[in-house]
CSV table of C-alpha atoms in Angstrom, one decimal:
chain,number,residue,atom,x,y,z
A,290,ARG,CA,9.7,13.4,22.0
A,291,MET,CA,6.1,14.3,22.9
A,292,ASN,CA,2.9,12.1,22.7
A,293,PHE,CA,-0.7,13.3,22.9
A,294,SER,CA,-3.6,10.8,22.9
A,295,ALA,CA,-7.3,11.0,23.3
A,296,GLY,CA,-10.3,8.6,22.8
A,297,PHE,CA,-13.7,7.6,23.9
A,298,ARG,CA,-15.9,4.5,24.0
A,299,ASN,CA,-19.5,3.6,24.6
A,300,THR,CA,-20.4,2.5,28.1
A,301,LYS,CA,-24.0,1.5,27.4
A,302,LYS,CA,-25.4,-0.9,24.8
A,303,ASN,CA,-26.7,1.1,21.7
A,304,SER,CA,-29.6,0.2,19.4
A,305,TRP,CA,-27.2,-1.5,16.9
A,306,GLY,CA,-25.5,-3.6,19.6
A,307,VAL,CA,-22.1,-2.3,18.4
A,308,ASN,CA,-19.2,-1.6,20.8
A,309,TYR,CA,-16.7,1.0,19.7
A,310,ASN,CA,-13.5,2.6,21.1
A,311,PRO,CA,-12.0,5.2,18.7
A,312,ASN,CA,-8.8,6.9,19.7
A,313,VAL,CA,-6.2,9.2,18.2
A,314,LYS,CA,-2.5,9.7,19.0
A,315,VAL,CA,-0.2,12.5,17.9
A,316,THR,CA,3.6,12.0,18.1
A,317,ILE,CA,6.2,14.8,17.8
A,318,PHE,CA,9.9,13.7,17.6
A,319,THR,CA,12.8,16.1,17.2
A,320,LEU,CA,16.6,15.5,17.1
A,321,ALA,CA,17.9,19.0,17.6
A,322,GLY,CA,19.3,20.4,14.4
A,323,LYS,CA,19.2,17.0,12.7
A,324,LEU,CA,15.7,15.8,12.0
A,325,ASN,CA,12.0,16.0,12.6
A,326,GLU,CA,9.6,13.1,12.6
A,327,ASN,CA,5.9,13.8,13.3
A,328,GLY,CA,2.9,11.5,13.0
A,329,VAL,CA,-0.8,10.9,13.6
A,330,SER,CA,-2.4,7.6,14.4
A,331,LEU,CA,-6.1,6.9,14.3
A,332,ASN,CA,-7.6,3.7,15.5
A,333,LEU,CA,-11.3,2.7,15.0
A,334,PRO,CA,-12.0,-0.7,16.6
A,335,ALA,CA,-15.6,-2.0,16.8
A,336,ASP,CA,-17.4,-5.3,17.5
A,337,LYS,CA,-20.9,-6.8,17.6
A,338,LYS,CA,-22.1,-10.0,19.2
A,339,LEU,CA,-23.8,-12.4,17.0
A,340,GLY,CA,-25.7,-14.6,19.4
A,341,ASP,CA,-24.1,-16.2,22.4
A,342,LEU,CA,-21.0,-17.7,20.8
A,343,PHE,CA,-19.9,-15.4,18.0
A,344,THR,CA,-18.6,-11.8,17.8
A,345,ALA,CA,-17.9,-9.9,14.6
A,346,LYS,CA,-14.9,-7.6,14.9
A,347,ALA,CA,-13.5,-4.9,12.7
A,348,ASP,CA,-10.5,-2.7,13.3
A,349,ILE,CA,-9.4,0.2,11.1
A,350,SER,CA,-6.1,2.0,11.8
A,351,VAL,CA,-4.5,4.8,9.9
A,352,ASP,CA,-0.9,5.7,10.7
A,353,LEU,CA,0.5,8.8,9.0
A,354,LEU,CA,4.1,10.0,9.4
A,355,HIS,CA,6.4,12.7,7.9
A,356,TYR,CA,10.2,12.5,8.3
A,357,GLN,CA,12.7,15.1,7.3
A,358,THR,CA,16.4,15.6,8.0
A,359,ARG,CA,18.1,18.9,8.5
A,360,ASN,CA,21.7,20.1,8.0
A,361,LEU,CA,22.7,16.7,6.7
A,362,GLU,CA,25.6,16.5,4.2
A,363,PRO,CA,25.6,16.2,1.2
A,364,TYR,CA,21.8,16.6,1.1
A,365,ASN,CA,18.7,16.1,3.2
A,366,TYR,CA,16.0,13.5,3.0
A,367,ILE,CA,12.3,13.7,3.2
A,368,ALA,CA,10.0,10.6,3.5
A,369,SER,CA,6.4,9.7,4.3
A,370,ASN,CA,5.7,6.5,6.1
A,371,ASN,CA,1.9,5.9,5.9
A,372,VAL,CA,0.3,2.5,6.8
A,373,ILE,CA,-3.4,1.7,6.7
A,374,LYS,CA,-4.8,-1.5,8.2
A,375,PHE,CA,-8.2,-3.1,8.0
A,376,SER,CA,-8.7,-6.2,10.2
A,377,PRO,CA,-12.0,-8.0,9.9
A,378,SER,CA,-12.5,-11.2,12.0
A,379,LEU,CA,-15.0,-13.5,13.5
A,380,TYR,CA,-14.5,-14.6,17.1
A,381,TYR,CA,-15.9,-17.8,18.5
A,382,LYS,CA,-15.9,-18.4,22.3
A,383,THR,CA,-17.0,-21.2,24.6
A,384,ASP,CA,-15.7,-22.5,27.9
A,385,LEU,CA,-13.5,-25.0,26.0
A,386,LEU,CA,-12.5,-23.1,22.9
A,387,LYS,CA,-11.6,-19.7,21.6
A,388,ILE,CA,-11.0,-19.1,17.9
A,389,ASN,CA,-10.4,-15.9,16.0
A,390,GLY,CA,-10.5,-16.2,12.2
A,391,GLY,CA,-9.6,-13.1,10.2
A,392,ALA,CA,-7.1,-11.2,8.1
A,393,ASN,CA,-5.0,-8.1,8.3
A,394,LEU,CA,-5.3,-6.1,5.1
A,395,PHE,CA,-2.5,-3.5,4.8
A,396,PHE,CA,-1.7,-0.6,2.6
A,397,ASN,CA,2.0,-0.3,3.4
A,398,ARG,CA,3.3,3.0,1.8
A,399,GLY,CA,0.8,2.5,-1.0
A,400,LYS,CA,1.4,-1.2,-1.5
A,401,PHE,CA,-1.5,-3.7,-0.7
A,402,ILE,CA,-0.4,-6.6,1.5
A,403,PRO,CA,-2.9,-9.2,2.7
A,404,LEU,CA,-1.8,-11.2,5.8
A,405,PRO,CA,-3.4,-13.8,8.1
A,406,ASN,CA,-4.8,-13.1,11.6
A,407,VAL,CA,-5.9,-16.6,12.9
A,408,PHE,CA,-5.4,-17.8,16.4
A,409,GLY,CA,-7.0,-19.8,19.1
A,410,GLU,CA,-6.9,-21.5,22.5
A,411,MET,CA,-8.2,-24.8,23.9
A,412,ASN,CA,-8.9,-24.8,27.6
A,413,LEU,CA,-8.2,-28.2,29.3
A,414,GLY,CA,-9.2,-28.2,32.9
A,415,LYS,CA,-10.7,-24.9,34.1
A,416,ASP,CA,-7.9,-22.7,33.0
A,417,LYS,CA,-5.3,-25.0,34.5
A,418,PHE,CA,-3.9,-26.0,31.1
A,419,ILE,CA,-4.4,-24.2,27.8
A,420,ILE,CA,-3.1,-25.1,24.4
A,421,GLN,CA,-2.7,-22.2,22.0
A,422,GLY,CA,-1.7,-21.7,18.4
A,423,GLY,CA,-2.0,-19.3,15.5
A,424,TRP,CA,-0.8,-17.6,12.4
A,425,VAL,CA,-0.6,-13.9,12.9
A,426,SER,CA,1.0,-10.9,11.3
A,427,LYS,CA,1.9,-7.3,11.6
A,428,ILE,CA,3.8,-4.5,9.8
A,429,GLN,CA,6.5,-2.9,12.0
A,430,ARG,CA,6.9,0.7,11.0
A,431,ASN,CA,10.6,1.4,11.3
A,432,THR,CA,10.5,5.0,12.3
A,433,PHE,CA,13.5,6.8,13.5
A,434,SER,CA,12.0,7.2,17.0
A,435,TYR,CA,11.2,3.4,17.1
A,436,LEU,CA,14.7,2.4,16.0
A,437,THR,CA,16.5,4.7,18.4
A,438,GLY,CA,14.4,3.3,21.2
A,439,ILE,CA,16.3,0.0,20.5
A,440,ASN,CA,19.7,1.5,19.6
A,441,PRO,CA,20.3,5.2,20.5
A,442,TYR,CA,23.5,5.5,18.5
A,443,LEU,CA,21.8,5.4,15.1
A,444,LEU,CA,22.6,7.8,12.3
A,445,PRO,CA,19.8,9.7,10.6
A,446,LEU,CA,17.8,7.5,8.1
A,447,THR,CA,18.0,8.1,4.4
A,448,ASP,CA,14.6,6.4,3.9
A,449,GLN,CA,12.0,4.5,5.9
A,450,ILE,CA,11.5,0.8,5.2
A,451,ASN,CA,8.9,-1.1,7.1
A,452,THR,CA,9.2,-4.8,8.1
A,453,VAL,CA,6.4,-7.2,7.2
A,454,GLU,CA,6.2,-10.0,9.9
A,455,SER,CA,4.3,-13.2,10.0
A,456,GLU,CA,4.4,-15.6,12.9
A,457,LEU,CA,3.3,-19.3,13.0
A,458,TYR,CA,3.2,-20.4,16.6
A,459,GLY,CA,2.1,-23.0,19.1
A,460,GLY,CA,2.4,-23.3,22.8
A,461,ILE,CA,0.9,-23.9,26.2
A,462,LYS,CA,-0.1,-21.9,29.3
A,463,SER,CA,-0.7,-23.4,32.7
A,464,THR,CA,-1.3,-22.5,36.3
A,465,LEU,CA,0.2,-24.6,39.1
A,466,GLY,CA,-1.6,-24.1,42.3
A,467,LYS,CA,-2.8,-20.6,43.3
A,468,HIS,CA,0.4,-18.7,42.6
A,469,ILE,CA,2.4,-20.1,39.8
A,470,LEU,CA,1.9,-19.3,36.1
A,471,PHE,CA,3.8,-20.9,33.3
A,472,SER,CA,3.9,-20.6,29.5
A,473,ALA,CA,6.0,-21.9,26.7
A,474,LYS,CA,5.8,-21.1,23.0
A,475,ALA,CA,7.6,-22.1,19.8
A,476,SER,CA,7.4,-19.6,16.8
A,477,LEU,CA,8.5,-19.5,13.2
A,478,PHE,CA,8.9,-15.9,12.1
A,479,VAL,CA,9.1,-14.9,8.5
A,480,TYR,CA,10.3,-11.3,7.8
A,481,LYS,CA,10.3,-9.2,4.7
A,482,ASP,CA,12.6,-6.1,4.7
A,483,TYR,CA,14.0,-6.8,8.1
A,484,LEU,CA,16.4,-4.0,9.3
A,485,LEU,CA,19.7,-4.9,11.0
A,486,PHE,CA,22.0,-2.5,12.9
A,487,VAL,CA,25.5,-2.3,11.4
A,488,ASN,CA,28.5,-0.3,12.5
A,489,GLN,CA,29.2,2.5,10.0
A,490,TYR,CA,32.8,2.9,8.7
A,491,ASP,CA,33.7,5.7,6.3
A,492,SER,CA,35.8,8.9,6.2
A,493,VAL,CA,33.6,10.4,8.9
A,494,GLU,CA,32.4,7.5,11.1
A,495,ILE,CA,34.9,5.1,12.7
A,496,GLY,CA,32.4,2.4,13.8
A,497,ASN,CA,30.9,4.4,16.7
A,498,LYS,CA,27.7,5.1,14.9
A,499,PHE,CA,25.1,2.7,13.4
A,500,ALA,CA,23.3,2.5,10.1
A,501,MET,CA,20.5,0.2,9.0
A,502,SER,CA,21.2,-2.7,6.6
A,503,PRO,CA,18.0,-4.3,5.1
A,504,GLU,CA,17.5,-8.0,4.6
A,505,GLN,CA,14.9,-8.7,1.9
A,506,SER,CA,13.8,-12.0,3.4
A,507,MET,CA,14.8,-14.0,6.5
A,508,GLY,CA,13.4,-16.2,9.2
A,509,ASN,CA,13.7,-16.8,12.9
A,510,PHE,CA,12.9,-20.0,14.8
A,511,CYS,CA,12.2,-18.7,18.3
A,512,LEU,CA,11.6,-20.5,21.6
A,513,HIS,CA,10.3,-18.7,24.6
A,514,GLY,CA,9.3,-19.7,28.1
A,515,ASP,CA,8.4,-17.8,31.2
A,516,MET,CA,7.2,-18.4,34.7
A,517,SER,CA,5.6,-16.2,37.4
A,518,TYR,CA,5.0,-16.5,41.1
A,519,VAL,CA,2.4,-14.0,42.2
A,520,ILE,CA,0.8,-13.3,45.6
A,521,ARG,CA,-1.8,-10.6,44.7
A,522,ASP,CA,-0.2,-7.2,45.0
A,523,VAL,CA,2.3,-8.2,47.7
A,524,PHE,CA,4.9,-10.3,45.8
A,525,GLN,CA,5.6,-10.8,42.1
A,526,LEU,CA,8.5,-12.8,40.7
A,527,THR,CA,8.8,-13.4,37.0
A,528,ALA,CA,11.5,-14.9,34.8
A,529,GLY,CA,11.7,-15.6,31.1
A,530,ILE,CA,14.1,-16.9,28.5
A,531,THR,CA,14.2,-16.6,24.7
A,532,PHE,CA,16.2,-18.4,22.0
A,533,ASN,CA,16.5,-16.9,18.6
A,534,GLY,CA,17.8,-18.8,15.5
A,535,TYR,CA,18.0,-16.5,12.4
A,536,THR,CA,18.2,-18.1,9.0
A,537,GLY,CA,17.9,-17.5,5.3
A,538,LEU,CA,20.0,-14.3,5.1
A,539,ASP,CA,21.3,-13.3,1.7
A,540,GLU,CA,22.2,-9.6,1.6
A,541,ASN,CA,23.9,-9.7,5.1
A,542,LEU,CA,26.6,-12.1,6.1
A,543,ARG,CA,25.1,-12.5,9.6
A,544,ALA,CA,22.1,-11.2,11.6
A,545,TRP,CA,24.2,-8.3,12.8
A,546,ASN,CA,23.8,-7.2,16.4
A,547,THR,CA,21.0,-9.6,17.3
A,548,VAL,CA,21.4,-11.8,20.3
A,549,PRO,CA,20.8,-15.6,20.2
A,550,VAL,CA,19.8,-16.0,23.9
A,551,GLU,CA,18.1,-13.5,26.3
A,552,CYS,CA,17.1,-14.1,29.9
A,553,ASN,CA,15.4,-11.7,32.3
A,554,ALA,CA,13.9,-11.8,35.7
A,555,LYS,CA,12.0,-9.3,37.8
A,556,LEU,CA,11.1,-9.1,41.5
A,557,ARG,CA,8.6,-6.7,43.1
A,558,TRP,CA,7.9,-7.2,46.8
A,559,ALA,CA,5.7,-4.8,48.9
A,560,LEU,CA,7.3,-5.1,52.3
A,561,ARG,CA,5.0,-2.5,53.6
A,562,LYS,CA,2.1,-0.5,52.1
A,563,LYS,CA,4.4,2.3,51.0
A,564,LEU,CA,7.7,0.4,50.6
A,565,ILE,CA,8.5,-1.7,47.6
A,566,VAL,CA,11.7,-3.8,47.1
A,567,LYS,CA,12.6,-4.4,43.4
A,568,SER,CA,15.2,-6.3,41.6
A,569,ASP,CA,15.9,-6.8,37.9
A,570,PHE,CA,18.2,-9.3,36.2
A,571,TYR,CA,19.2,-9.5,32.5
A,572,PHE,CA,21.5,-11.9,30.7
A,573,PHE,CA,22.3,-12.1,27.0
A,574,ALA,CA,24.6,-14.3,24.9
A,575,GLY,CA,26.8,-12.3,22.5
A,576,GLY,CA,26.0,-12.0,18.8
A,577,LYS,CA,28.0,-10.7,15.8
A,578,TYR,CA,28.9,-7.2,14.7
A,579,ARG,CA,30.6,-6.1,11.4
A,580,ASP,CA,34.1,-4.7,11.5
A,581,ALA,CA,35.6,-2.2,9.0
A,582,SER,CA,36.7,-5.1,6.7
A,583,ASN,CA,33.1,-6.5,6.6
A,584,VAL,CA,34.3,-9.4,8.8
A,585,ALA,CA,32.0,-10.9,11.5
A,586,ARG,CA,33.3,-10.3,15.0
A,587,SER,CA,31.8,-11.5,18.2
A,588,PHE,CA,30.7,-9.3,21.1
A,589,ASN,CA,30.6,-11.0,24.5
A,590,GLY,CA,27.5,-11.7,26.4
A,591,ALA,CA,27.0,-10.4,29.9
A,592,ALA,CA,24.8,-10.5,33.0
A,593,ASP,CA,23.4,-7.3,34.6
A,594,TRP,CA,21.7,-7.3,38.0
A,595,SER,CA,20.2,-4.3,39.8
A,596,VAL,CA,18.2,-3.8,43.0
A,597,GLY,CA,16.3,-0.8,44.4
A,598,LEU,CA,13.7,0.6,46.7
A,599,ASP,CA,10.6,2.7,46.0
A,600,TYR,CA,8.9,4.6,48.8
A,601,LYS,CA,5.5,6.4,48.4
A,602,PHE,CA,5.1,9.4,50.7
A,603,LYS,CA,1.8,10.2,49.1
A,604,PRO,CA,-0.2,8.6,46.2
A,605,HIS,CA,1.4,11.0,43.7
A,606,PHE,CA,4.8,11.6,45.3
A,607,GLY,CA,7.6,9.2,46.2
A,608,ALA,CA,11.4,8.6,46.3
A,609,PHE,CA,13.6,5.9,44.9
A,610,LEU,CA,17.1,4.4,45.2
A,611,ASN,CA,18.6,2.1,42.6
A,612,LEU,CA,21.9,0.2,42.6
A,613,ASN,CA,22.7,-0.8,39.1
A,614,ASN,CA,25.1,-3.3,37.5
A,615,ILE,CA,26.0,-4.9,40.8
A,616,PHE,CA,28.4,-7.3,39.0
A,617,ASP,CA,30.3,-4.3,37.7
A,618,ASN,CA,30.5,-5.8,34.2
A,619,LYS,CA,32.0,-3.5,31.5
A,620,TYR,CA,30.1,-5.1,28.7
A,621,GLU,CA,29.0,-3.8,25.3
A,622,ARG,CA,25.5,-4.4,24.0
A,623,TRP,CA,26.4,-2.1,21.1
A,624,HIS,CA,30.0,-2.2,19.8
A,625,ASN,CA,32.2,0.7,21.0
A,626,TYR,CA,29.6,1.7,23.7
A,627,PRO,CA,30.5,0.1,27.0
A,628,VAL,CA,27.8,0.4,29.7
A,629,TYR,CA,28.4,2.0,33.1
A,630,GLY,CA,29.9,-0.2,35.8
A,631,LEU,CA,28.5,-0.3,39.3
A,632,ASN,CA,26.5,2.9,39.8
A,633,ALA,CA,23.7,4.3,42.1
A,634,LEU,CA,20.8,6.5,41.2
A,635,ALA,CA,18.5,8.2,43.7
A,636,GLY,CA,15.7,10.7,43.2
A,637,VAL,CA,12.0,11.7,43.6
A,638,SER,CA,9.0,10.9,41.5
A,639,PHE,CA,5.8,12.8,40.7
A,640,GLN,CA,2.7,11.4,39.1
A,641,PHE,CA,0.0,13.6,37.6
């Protein structure tokens, strides 16, 4: 996979008082001998202040993609996945209140879909306690490159179906003292054409590859909380937990291969100017997968902890040592694919 991007923005105020930041991205994705997926994304955001309190915003994005399989039996598939979005909004900002009122107007593969883009914050106590809420939306393009970033064991797609997502949420953000940040949010998601990973069983596949199973309409009541302890660039400790409750499924028996609970934590500690100690922890509760008889089976949850060191010899040259899966758990995030047990990885890094 290769990505190329470029853009520019104004650095001085022009005669119209409009700020702009156009950018373009080209993506080339190839699975050797099996498929090609190439795309171009153009984004044209602009805004103009209307007095001291209001800002008018407009964002136009055009995402074009061509997908084609190769050497696939019994025949190959060709698909275009083009999404155009226009997002006009009016933004209001004071020391107490921030409100964005607008809409996301999509052309999703030729179909017009209007969706909300309304959110705001109320600041109570000089950024010490903030109440937030909104009704926002997006269209998730379910490209092969995006889906294999989640599950690398996916079979080539026979079509591309995008997920329409809207989120109604409310929550709080708070700072405790100089170093502690805290946030909590409750969300109600509504999905149209949500794609679930299912184990594929046929004369060729024996459950060790995955296909996509669409759900026309479903919901998710989600709770999320996170906390951070930060001392400038010296010490950073963050932790978060997410609860998912999927409901309203019709075409699928369960929300296959999703997880009801996820917890993660990350530590970055600069012991010296060139030496960083790092640690990552991940826990998930097991969900459901589909067996060959279309019966729901449970996969176990697990905890995964890793530690490591990064050392910078020069600004653009360094070395690292990672010790992964310290608990030596032989768990499966994707059925039939156990992760590596305790393992170590060392190497050098270059930055250009």
